[in-house]
mmCIF file of C-alpha atoms and ligand atoms in Angstrom:
data_model
loop_
_atom_site.group_PDB
_atom_site.id
_atom_site.type_symbol
_atom_site.label_atom_id
_atom_site.label_comp_id
_atom_site.label_asym_id
_atom_site.label_seq_id
_atom_site.Cartn_x
_atom_site.Cartn_y
_atom_site.Cartn_z
ATOM 1 C CA UNK P 1 -34.867 -90.333 -133.216
ATOM 2 C CA UNK P 2 -31.879 -88.663 -134.809
ATOM 3 C CA UNK P 3 -32.808 -89.433 -138.433
ATOM 4 C CA UNK P 4 -36.475 -88.432 -138.147
ATOM 5 C CA UNK P 5 -35.985 -85.087 -139.874
ATOM 6 C CA UNK P 6 -34.386 -86.839 -142.823
ATOM 7 C CA UNK P 7 -37.115 -89.395 -143.410
ATOM 8 C CA UNK P 8 -39.221 -88.626 -146.479
ATOM 9 C CA UNK P 9 -42.817 -89.677 -145.873
ATOM 10 C CA UNK P 10 -45.712 -89.746 -148.344
ATOM 11 C CA UNK P 11 -49.388 -90.013 -147.409
ATOM 12 C CA UNK P 12 -52.122 -91.573 -149.555
ATOM 13 C CA UNK P 13 -55.799 -91.093 -148.531
ATOM 14 C CA UNK P 14 -56.766 -87.787 -146.965
ATOM 15 C CA UNK P 15 -60.139 -88.738 -145.438
ATOM 16 C CA UNK P 16 -61.401 -88.189 -141.872
ATOM 17 C CA UNK P 17 -58.295 -89.958 -140.567
ATOM 18 C CA UNK P 18 -55.676 -89.129 -143.165
ATOM 19 C CA UNK P 19 -56.140 -85.399 -142.954
ATOM 20 C CA UNK P 20 -55.126 -85.181 -139.293
ATOM 21 C CA UNK P 21 -52.452 -87.868 -139.657
ATOM 22 C CA UNK P 22 -50.776 -86.055 -142.551
ATOM 23 C CA UNK P 23 -50.905 -82.740 -140.686
ATOM 24 C CA UNK P 24 -49.103 -84.346 -137.747
ATOM 25 C CA UNK P 25 -46.438 -85.726 -140.099
ATOM 26 C CA UNK P 26 -45.970 -82.180 -141.360
ATOM 27 C CA UNK P 27 -45.659 -80.849 -137.791
ATOM 28 C CA UNK P 28 -42.869 -83.388 -137.239
ATOM 29 C CA UNK P 29 -41.092 -82.189 -140.403
ATOM 30 C CA UNK P 30 -41.632 -85.512 -142.207
ATOM 31 C CA UNK P 31 -44.349 -84.905 -144.809
ATOM 32 C CA UNK P 32 -42.839 -84.917 -148.301
ATOM 33 C CA UNK P 33 -45.833 -85.605 -150.569
ATOM 34 C CA UNK P 34 -49.558 -86.371 -150.519
ATOM 35 C CA UNK P 35 -51.933 -88.028 -152.973
ATOM 36 C CA UNK P 36 -55.703 -88.323 -152.738
ATOM 37 C CA UNK P 37 -58.265 -89.664 -155.243
ATOM 38 C CA UNK P 38 -60.242 -86.426 -154.946
ATOM 39 C CA UNK P 39 -57.467 -84.015 -155.881
ATOM 40 C CA UNK P 40 -58.984 -81.005 -154.119
ATOM 41 C CA UNK P 41 -58.020 -82.527 -150.746
ATOM 42 C CA UNK P 42 -54.387 -83.105 -151.704
ATOM 43 C CA UNK P 43 -54.241 -79.580 -153.165
ATOM 44 C CA UNK P 44 -55.499 -78.212 -149.842
ATOM 45 C CA UNK P 45 -52.935 -80.149 -147.771
ATOM 46 C CA UNK P 46 -50.097 -79.285 -150.171
ATOM 47 C CA UNK P 47 -50.963 -75.610 -149.996
ATOM 48 C CA UNK P 48 -51.276 -75.710 -146.217
ATOM 49 C CA UNK P 49 -48.046 -77.618 -145.561
ATOM 50 C CA UNK P 50 -45.824 -76.842 -148.549
ATOM 51 C CA UNK P 51 -45.456 -80.542 -149.407
ATOM 52 C CA UNK P 52 -45.646 -81.937 -152.954
ATOM 53 C CA UNK P 53 -49.104 -82.659 -154.403
ATOM 54 C CA UNK P 54 -48.256 -85.827 -156.319
ATOM 55 C CA UNK P 55 -50.087 -86.380 -159.609
ATOM 56 C CA UNK P 56 -50.186 -90.158 -159.155
ATOM 57 C CA UNK P 57 -49.442 -92.624 -156.339
ATOM 58 C CA UNK P 58 -46.354 -93.755 -158.322
ATOM 59 C CA UNK P 59 -45.062 -90.164 -158.446
ATOM 60 C CA UNK P 60 -45.479 -89.970 -154.675
ATOM 61 C CA UNK P 61 -43.692 -93.290 -154.172
ATOM 62 C CA UNK P 62 -40.712 -92.111 -156.221
ATOM 63 C CA UNK P 63 -40.176 -89.232 -153.761
ATOM 64 C CA UNK P 64 -40.542 -91.147 -150.484
ATOM 65 C CA UNK P 65 -38.816 -93.668 -148.216
ATOM 66 C CA UNK P 66 -41.932 -94.408 -146.170
ATOM 67 C CA UNK P 67 -45.412 -94.374 -147.737
ATOM 68 C CA UNK P 68 -48.506 -94.426 -145.555
ATOM 69 C CA UNK P 69 -51.873 -95.537 -146.938
ATOM 70 C CA UNK P 70 -55.190 -94.799 -145.198
ATOM 71 C CA UNK P 71 -58.093 -95.615 -147.547
ATOM 72 C CA UNK P 72 -61.415 -97.368 -147.036
ATOM 73 C CA UNK P 73 -61.586 -101.078 -147.874
ATOM 74 C CA UNK P 74 -59.579 -104.106 -149.002
ATOM 75 C CA UNK P 75 -59.997 -103.471 -152.732
ATOM 76 C CA UNK P 76 -59.008 -99.811 -152.278
ATOM 77 C CA UNK P 77 -55.783 -100.817 -150.509
ATOM 78 C CA UNK P 78 -55.007 -103.400 -153.208
ATOM 79 C CA UNK P 79 -55.601 -100.773 -155.887
ATOM 80 C CA UNK P 80 -53.261 -98.322 -154.131
ATOM 81 C CA UNK P 81 -50.600 -101.023 -153.849
ATOM 82 C CA UNK P 82 -50.743 -101.587 -157.617
ATOM 83 C CA UNK P 83 -50.648 -97.859 -158.349
ATOM 84 C CA UNK P 84 -47.727 -97.193 -155.975
ATOM 85 C CA UNK P 85 -45.633 -100.073 -157.290
ATOM 86 C CA UNK P 86 -44.135 -98.493 -160.438
ATOM 87 C CA UNK P 87 -42.612 -95.667 -158.359
ATOM 88 C CA UNK P 88 -41.384 -97.572 -155.294
ATOM 89 C CA UNK P 89 -37.657 -97.571 -154.570
ATOM 90 C CA UNK P 90 -35.912 -100.624 -153.178
ATOM 91 C CA UNK P 91 -35.574 -100.217 -149.406
ATOM 92 C CA UNK P 92 -38.801 -98.215 -149.077
ATOM 93 C CA UNK P 93 -41.426 -99.257 -146.539
ATOM 94 C CA UNK P 94 -45.180 -99.099 -147.177
ATOM 95 C CA UNK P 95 -47.377 -98.817 -144.085
ATOM 96 C CA UNK P 96 -51.092 -99.502 -144.383
ATOM 97 C CA UNK P 97 -53.155 -97.782 -141.658
ATOM 98 C CA UNK P 98 -56.520 -98.735 -143.219
ATOM 99 C CA UNK P 99 -58.660 -101.351 -141.480
ATOM 100 C CA UNK P 100 -58.784 -104.365 -143.819
ATOM 101 C CA UNK P 101 -58.486 -108.146 -143.788
ATOM 102 C CA UNK P 102 -55.374 -110.127 -142.899
ATOM 103 C CA UNK P 103 -55.218 -111.550 -146.453
ATOM 104 C CA UNK P 104 -54.818 -108.065 -147.930
ATOM 105 C CA UNK P 105 -51.866 -107.382 -145.621
ATOM 106 C CA UNK P 106 -50.268 -110.695 -146.544
ATOM 107 C CA UNK P 107 -50.811 -110.100 -150.281
ATOM 108 C CA UNK P 108 -49.231 -106.658 -150.031
ATOM 109 C CA UNK P 109 -46.237 -107.932 -148.054
ATOM 110 C CA UNK P 110 -45.570 -110.774 -150.537
ATOM 111 C CA UNK P 111 -45.850 -108.464 -153.548
ATOM 112 C CA UNK P 112 -43.509 -105.872 -152.050
ATOM 113 C CA UNK P 113 -40.967 -108.436 -150.810
ATOM 114 C CA UNK P 114 -40.240 -109.281 -154.472
ATOM 115 C CA UNK P 115 -39.317 -105.623 -155.036
ATOM 116 C CA UNK P 116 -37.137 -105.234 -151.936
ATOM 117 C CA UNK P 117 -39.822 -103.063 -150.367
ATOM 118 C CA UNK P 118 -41.020 -103.571 -146.785
ATOM 119 C CA UNK P 119 -44.630 -103.675 -145.648
ATOM 120 C CA UNK P 120 -46.195 -103.084 -142.233
ATOM 121 C CA UNK P 121 -49.916 -103.420 -141.471
ATOM 122 C CA UNK P 122 -50.570 -100.701 -138.934
ATOM 123 C CA UNK P 123 -54.275 -100.121 -138.351
ATOM 124 C CA UNK P 124 -55.081 -97.410 -135.855
ATOM 125 C CA UNK P 125 -57.590 -96.622 -133.135
ATOM 126 C CA UNK P 126 -58.569 -93.311 -131.574
ATOM 127 C CA UNK P 127 -61.054 -91.838 -134.039
ATOM 128 C CA UNK P 128 -60.702 -88.651 -136.049
ATOM 129 C CA UNK P 129 -59.915 -86.812 -132.775
ATOM 130 C CA UNK P 130 -56.962 -89.151 -132.220
ATOM 131 C CA UNK P 131 -55.845 -88.511 -135.804
ATOM 132 C CA UNK P 132 -56.115 -84.738 -135.349
ATOM 133 C CA UNK P 133 -54.410 -84.736 -131.951
ATOM 134 C CA UNK P 134 -51.653 -87.198 -132.878
ATOM 135 C CA UNK P 135 -52.561 -89.621 -130.116
ATOM 136 C CA UNK P 136 -53.707 -92.684 -132.045
ATOM 137 C CA UNK P 137 -52.955 -96.228 -130.906
ATOM 138 C CA UNK P 138 -51.130 -98.199 -133.643
ATOM 139 C CA UNK P 139 -51.276 -102.010 -133.890
ATOM 140 C CA UNK P 140 -48.369 -103.043 -136.071
ATOM 141 C CA UNK P 141 -47.575 -106.305 -137.877
ATOM 142 C CA UNK P 142 -44.377 -106.911 -139.833
ATOM 143 C CA UNK P 143 -40.595 -107.256 -139.660
ATOM 144 C CA UNK P 144 -38.889 -105.304 -136.891
ATOM 145 C CA UNK P 145 -36.504 -103.682 -139.401
ATOM 146 C CA UNK P 146 -39.416 -102.388 -141.505
ATOM 147 C CA UNK P 147 -41.260 -101.123 -138.440
ATOM 148 C CA UNK P 148 -38.103 -99.400 -137.187
ATOM 149 C CA UNK P 149 -37.732 -97.553 -140.458
ATOM 150 C CA UNK P 150 -41.344 -96.327 -140.322
ATOM 151 C CA UNK P 151 -41.265 -95.588 -136.585
ATOM 152 C CA UNK P 152 -40.573 -91.830 -136.754
ATOM 153 C CA UNK P 153 -43.668 -91.459 -138.951
ATOM 154 C CA UNK P 154 -45.841 -93.650 -136.735
ATOM 155 C CA UNK P 155 -44.675 -91.832 -133.612
ATOM 156 C CA UNK P 156 -45.554 -88.477 -135.167
ATOM 157 C CA UNK P 157 -49.182 -89.608 -135.476
ATOM 158 C CA UNK P 158 -49.695 -91.602 -132.319
ATOM 159 C CA UNK P 159 -49.337 -91.918 -128.569
ATOM 160 C CA UNK P 160 -48.616 -95.647 -128.678
ATOM 161 C CA UNK P 161 -47.182 -98.071 -131.233
ATOM 162 C CA UNK P 162 -47.269 -101.760 -130.321
ATOM 163 C CA UNK P 163 -45.585 -104.389 -132.476
ATOM 164 C CA UNK P 164 -47.886 -107.427 -132.384
ATOM 165 C CA UNK P 165 -45.750 -109.766 -134.517
ATOM 166 C CA UNK P 166 -45.865 -110.912 -138.138
ATOM 167 C CA UNK P 167 -47.673 -109.213 -141.042
ATOM 168 C CA UNK P 168 -51.450 -109.545 -140.531
ATOM 169 C CA UNK P 169 -51.310 -109.478 -136.741
ATOM 170 C CA UNK P 170 -51.938 -105.719 -136.759
ATOM 171 C CA UNK P 171 -55.204 -106.299 -138.637
ATOM 172 C CA UNK P 172 -56.113 -109.242 -136.391
ATOM 173 C CA UNK P 173 -55.650 -106.969 -133.358
ATOM 174 C CA UNK P 174 -57.724 -104.260 -135.005
ATOM 175 C CA UNK P 175 -60.524 -106.847 -135.359
ATOM 176 C CA UNK P 176 -60.343 -107.324 -131.584
ATOM 177 C CA UNK P 177 -60.659 -103.557 -131.201
ATOM 178 C CA UNK P 178 -63.668 -103.400 -133.526
ATOM 179 C CA UNK P 179 -65.490 -106.230 -131.746
ATOM 180 C CA UNK P 180 -65.003 -104.457 -128.413
ATOM 181 C CA UNK P 181 -66.023 -101.160 -130.053
ATOM 182 C CA UNK P 182 -69.290 -102.733 -131.246
ATOM 183 C CA UNK P 183 -70.072 -104.032 -127.764
ATOM 184 C CA UNK P 184 -69.312 -100.657 -126.198
ATOM 185 C CA UNK P 185 -71.482 -98.851 -128.770
ATOM 186 C CA UNK P 186 -74.358 -101.246 -128.013
ATOM 187 C CA UNK P 187 -73.975 -100.753 -124.249
ATOM 188 C CA UNK P 188 -73.607 -96.961 -124.319
ATOM 189 C CA UNK P 189 -76.509 -96.356 -126.719
ATOM 190 C CA UNK P 190 -78.749 -98.716 -124.691
ATOM 191 C CA UNK P 191 -77.770 -96.978 -121.439
ATOM 192 C CA UNK P 192 -78.225 -93.433 -122.714
ATOM 193 C CA UNK P 193 -81.546 -94.204 -124.424
ATOM 194 C CA UNK P 194 -82.682 -95.684 -121.092
ATOM 195 C CA UNK P 195 -81.485 -92.534 -119.261
ATOM 196 C CA UNK P 196 -83.341 -90.275 -121.662
ATOM 197 C CA UNK P 197 -86.543 -92.293 -121.302
ATOM 198 C CA UNK P 198 -86.125 -91.894 -117.529
ATOM 199 C CA UNK P 199 -86.036 -88.088 -118.064
ATOM 200 C CA UNK P 200 -82.615 -87.816 -116.436
ATOM 201 C CA UNK P 201 -80.369 -84.765 -117.034
ATOM 202 C CA UNK P 202 -78.209 -86.235 -119.770
ATOM 203 C CA UNK P 203 -75.108 -84.041 -119.405
ATOM 204 C CA UNK P 204 -74.868 -84.984 -115.736
ATOM 205 C CA UNK P 205 -75.422 -88.671 -116.474
ATOM 206 C CA UNK P 206 -72.616 -88.672 -119.075
ATOM 207 C CA UNK P 207 -70.365 -86.758 -116.669
ATOM 208 C CA UNK P 208 -70.781 -89.050 -113.692
ATOM 209 C CA UNK P 209 -71.047 -92.397 -115.521
ATOM 210 C CA UNK P 210 -68.050 -91.364 -117.626
ATOM 211 C CA UNK P 211 -66.073 -90.836 -114.404
ATOM 212 C CA UNK P 212 -66.665 -94.331 -113.015
ATOM 213 C CA UNK P 213 -66.133 -97.958 -113.918
ATOM 214 C CA UNK P 214 -68.387 -97.707 -117.024
ATOM 215 C CA UNK P 215 -66.292 -94.914 -118.531
ATOM 216 C CA UNK P 216 -65.387 -95.275 -122.198
ATOM 217 C CA UNK P 217 -64.040 -93.200 -125.079
ATOM 218 C CA UNK P 218 -67.359 -93.623 -126.918
ATOM 219 C CA UNK P 219 -69.430 -92.417 -123.937
ATOM 220 C CA UNK P 220 -67.280 -89.343 -123.297
ATOM 221 C CA UNK P 221 -66.594 -88.333 -126.933
ATOM 222 C CA UNK P 222 -69.844 -89.344 -128.638
ATOM 223 C CA UNK P 223 -72.389 -89.290 -125.768
ATOM 224 C CA UNK P 224 -72.828 -85.478 -125.666
ATOM 225 C CA UNK P 225 -73.546 -85.177 -129.417
ATOM 226 C CA UNK P 226 -75.709 -88.288 -129.756
ATOM 227 C CA UNK P 227 -78.127 -87.176 -127.006
ATOM 228 C CA UNK P 228 -78.512 -83.891 -128.957
ATOM 229 C CA UNK P 229 -79.540 -85.960 -132.007
ATOM 230 C CA UNK P 230 -76.271 -85.074 -133.780
ATOM 231 C CA UNK P 231 -73.992 -87.677 -135.375
ATOM 232 C CA UNK P 232 -71.104 -85.897 -137.132
ATOM 233 C CA UNK P 233 -68.289 -88.197 -138.405
ATOM 234 C CA UNK P 234 -66.087 -89.379 -136.756
ATOM 235 C CA UNK P 235 -66.278 -92.914 -137.882
ATOM 236 C CA UNK P 236 -68.889 -93.781 -140.468
ATOM 237 C CA UNK P 237 -71.521 -96.458 -139.862
ATOM 238 C CA UNK P 238 -70.631 -97.935 -143.280
ATOM 239 C CA UNK P 239 -66.946 -98.262 -142.316
ATOM 240 C CA UNK P 240 -67.625 -99.987 -139.004
ATOM 241 C CA UNK P 241 -70.071 -102.253 -140.864
ATOM 242 C CA UNK P 242 -67.224 -103.127 -143.264
ATOM 243 C CA UNK P 243 -64.948 -103.905 -140.307
ATOM 244 C CA UNK P 244 -67.539 -106.075 -138.581
ATOM 245 C CA UNK P 245 -68.094 -108.107 -141.761
ATOM 246 C CA UNK P 246 -64.349 -108.876 -141.608
ATOM 247 C CA UNK P 247 -64.712 -109.789 -137.911
ATOM 248 C CA UNK P 248 -67.752 -111.968 -138.683
ATOM 249 C CA UNK P 249 -65.755 -113.953 -141.257
ATOM 250 C CA UNK P 250 -62.843 -114.338 -138.834
ATOM 251 C CA UNK P 251 -65.168 -115.532 -136.050
ATOM 252 C CA UNK P 252 -66.749 -118.036 -138.473
ATOM 253 C CA UNK P 253 -63.268 -119.386 -139.290
ATOM 254 C CA UNK P 254 -62.810 -119.848 -135.537
ATOM 255 C CA UNK P 255 -66.078 -121.817 -135.400
ATOM 256 C CA UNK P 256 -68.375 -119.272 -133.789
ATOM 257 C CA UNK P 257 -70.463 -116.124 -134.098
ATOM 258 C CA UNK P 258 -70.521 -113.291 -131.574
ATOM 259 C CA UNK P 259 -73.615 -111.482 -130.331
ATOM 260 C CA UNK P 260 -71.955 -108.047 -130.359
ATOM 261 C CA UNK P 261 -70.981 -108.481 -134.028
ATOM 262 C CA UNK P 262 -74.343 -109.854 -135.169
ATOM 263 C CA UNK P 263 -76.491 -107.308 -133.290
ATOM 264 C CA UNK P 264 -74.377 -104.392 -134.494
ATOM 265 C CA UNK P 265 -74.411 -105.551 -138.126
ATOM 266 C CA UNK P 266 -78.211 -105.792 -137.960
ATOM 267 C CA UNK P 267 -78.431 -102.269 -136.510
ATOM 268 C CA UNK P 268 -76.041 -100.816 -139.082
ATOM 269 C CA UNK P 269 -77.888 -102.475 -141.966
ATOM 270 C CA UNK P 270 -81.117 -100.823 -140.728
ATOM 271 C CA UNK P 271 -79.346 -97.441 -140.520
ATOM 272 C CA UNK P 272 -77.783 -97.846 -143.965
ATOM 273 C CA UNK P 273 -81.170 -98.810 -145.467
ATOM 274 C CA UNK P 274 -82.557 -95.563 -144.020
ATOM 275 C CA UNK P 275 -79.724 -93.527 -145.602
ATOM 276 C CA UNK P 276 -77.616 -93.006 -142.452
ATOM 277 C CA UNK P 277 -74.520 -94.965 -143.572
ATOM 278 C CA UNK P 278 -72.357 -91.840 -143.788
ATOM 279 C CA UNK P 279 -73.258 -90.688 -140.267
ATOM 280 C CA UNK P 280 -71.039 -91.404 -137.277
ATOM 281 C CA UNK P 281 -71.579 -94.836 -135.706
ATOM 282 C CA UNK P 282 -73.136 -93.109 -132.693
ATOM 283 C CA UNK P 283 -76.212 -92.914 -135.002
ATOM 284 C CA UNK P 284 -77.004 -96.317 -133.472
ATOM 285 C CA UNK P 285 -78.669 -94.122 -130.834
ATOM 286 C CA UNK P 286 -81.449 -93.368 -133.364
ATOM 287 C CA UNK P 287 -82.526 -97.014 -133.209
ATOM 288 C CA UNK P 288 -82.195 -97.390 -129.438
ATOM 289 C CA UNK P 289 -84.355 -94.360 -128.677
ATOM 290 C CA UNK P 290 -87.234 -95.868 -130.645
ATOM 291 C CA UNK P 291 -87.371 -98.861 -128.288
ATOM 292 C CA UNK P 292 -88.397 -96.873 -125.224
ATOM 293 C CA UNK P 293 -91.669 -95.344 -124.122
ATOM 294 C CA UNK P 294 -90.539 -92.311 -122.101
ATOM 295 C CA UNK P 295 -91.500 -92.235 -118.418
ATOM 296 C CA UNK P 296 -94.329 -89.750 -117.633
HETATM 297 P P1 NAP Q 1 -63.065 -91.653 -145.139
HETATM 298 O O1 NAP Q 1 -63.183 -90.365 -144.414
HETATM 299 O O2 NAP Q 1 -64.259 -92.246 -145.803
HETATM 300 O O3 NAP Q 1 -61.881 -91.459 -146.223
HETATM 301 C C1 NAP Q 1 -61.535 -92.517 -147.075
HETATM 302 C C2 NAP Q 1 -60.294 -92.125 -147.857
HETATM 303 O O4 NAP Q 1 -59.947 -93.199 -148.738
HETATM 304 C C3 NAP Q 1 -60.493 -90.894 -148.751
HETATM 305 O O5 NAP Q 1 -59.298 -90.175 -148.834
HETATM 306 C C4 NAP Q 1 -60.858 -91.546 -150.086
HETATM 307 O O6 NAP Q 1 -60.611 -90.705 -151.193
HETATM 308 C C5 NAP Q 1 -59.907 -92.714 -150.089
HETATM 309 N N1 NAP Q 1 -60.317 -93.815 -150.980
HETATM 310 C C6 NAP Q 1 -61.362 -94.657 -150.828
HETATM 311 N N2 NAP Q 1 -61.400 -95.533 -151.835
HETATM 312 C C7 NAP Q 1 -60.355 -95.244 -152.638
HETATM 313 C C8 NAP Q 1 -59.851 -95.795 -153.837
HETATM 314 N N3 NAP Q 1 -60.448 -96.836 -154.441
HETATM 315 N N4 NAP Q 1 -58.768 -95.252 -154.388
HETATM 316 C C9 NAP Q 1 -58.153 -94.192 -153.826
HETATM 317 N N5 NAP Q 1 -58.578 -93.614 -152.672
HETATM 318 C C10 NAP Q 1 -59.665 -94.139 -152.098
HETATM 319 O O7 NAP Q 1 -62.497 -92.805 -144.203
HETATM 320 P P2 NAP Q 1 -61.657 -92.652 -142.835
HETATM 321 O O8 NAP Q 1 -62.618 -92.506 -141.715
HETATM 322 O O9 NAP Q 1 -60.558 -91.691 -143.025
HETATM 323 O O10 NAP Q 1 -61.092 -94.164 -142.719
HETATM 324 C C11 NAP Q 1 -59.970 -94.605 -143.490
HETATM 325 C C12 NAP Q 1 -59.569 -95.988 -142.973
HETATM 326 O O11 NAP Q 1 -59.207 -95.884 -141.578
HETATM 327 C C13 NAP Q 1 -60.682 -97.032 -143.060
HETATM 328 O O12 NAP Q 1 -60.149 -98.289 -143.358
HETATM 329 C C14 NAP Q 1 -61.284 -96.997 -141.663
HETATM 330 O O13 NAP Q 1 -61.928 -98.226 -141.341
HETATM 331 C C15 NAP Q 1 -60.042 -96.757 -140.813
HETATM 332 N N6 NAP Q 1 -60.282 -96.097 -139.514
HETATM 333 C C16 NAP Q 1 -61.166 -95.071 -139.382
HETATM 334 C C17 NAP Q 1 -61.355 -94.486 -138.124
HETATM 335 C C18 NAP Q 1 -62.317 -93.328 -137.903
HETATM 336 O O14 NAP Q 1 -62.663 -93.039 -136.741
HETATM 337 N N7 NAP Q 1 -62.751 -92.634 -138.953
HETATM 338 C C19 NAP Q 1 -60.645 -94.940 -137.025
HETATM 339 C C20 NAP Q 1 -59.720 -95.966 -137.192
HETATM 340 C C21 NAP Q 1 -59.549 -96.541 -138.442
HETATM 341 P P3 NAP Q 1 -61.681 -89.570 -151.625
HETATM 342 O O15 NAP Q 1 -61.359 -88.361 -150.795
HETATM 343 O O16 NAP Q 1 -61.449 -89.369 -153.056
HETATM 344 O O17 NAP Q 1 -63.062 -90.119 -151.320
#
């Protein structure tokens, strides 16, 4: 990657994910500028890394060849796209790592194509730990030339980048990931609530089950805290709920509904109604525990 040190990368959205991702760009020598809605976070990253704290997204865009966005929902991405536009230089590539709908990716790509700017939808998986450790999995949709330009930045934040095809296919693949994630969360929280009701030693259960065929990231990384009644983010219930609403619409367009989506949406709506929407999605364990009468 001979040109990686020359690439000027800007990062927009310094939340649970963006903080670690931007720090890994800095470690690779690529981070030129940051912008965040809550300016205190961009001030912190700028002070820590020596990069520019941009006053507006357009100011950031004017300094960068590759701009990475990682904000919450569709409308937030669309807003960032509008606010970046006045500063974008022809030949730049915008990479959206947020989890949003396919239509948002397609809208962004069409808008930028008119300006000679590339767009790649590149949602990620691996949680805030993956963001901090630089070992995310990236599911990328877009032109090969645009992806190639952004590749040094994506590689600095991830262990794996897979090009899935045209714009939107990254988000479609992320929907697959979120459906599987919902099913795993259901299975792990059911299993651990069952184990606790059986009065089993939970650390040992997580150790041995996590070493066999039922191993999963969620069991190993979230099991130990959830059985202590702790649910630090991580990945917020409200964000996974947002993702599963996207998945629900996509499934409906394909003529079906899926049990893992429907059951998880119902659980998350109960958690959000009780004020737990900003907890990690392992808070599903709260609901599962209530179902069991512990063994004497
Ligand atoms: P988060 O901690 O809630 O942070 C959200 C970020 O987006 C913050 O920087 C926030 O700014 C910014 N933002 C939200 N709305 C905005 C708007 N209208 N204009 C400008 N900035 C806005 O979320 P996160 O966990 O980092 O997730 C970010 C994205 O990655 C989401 O799409 C999520 O689904 C996806 N994702 C998350 C995980 C995970 O484990 N957390 C894993 C994979 C993918 P403020 O600081 O001002 O609030």
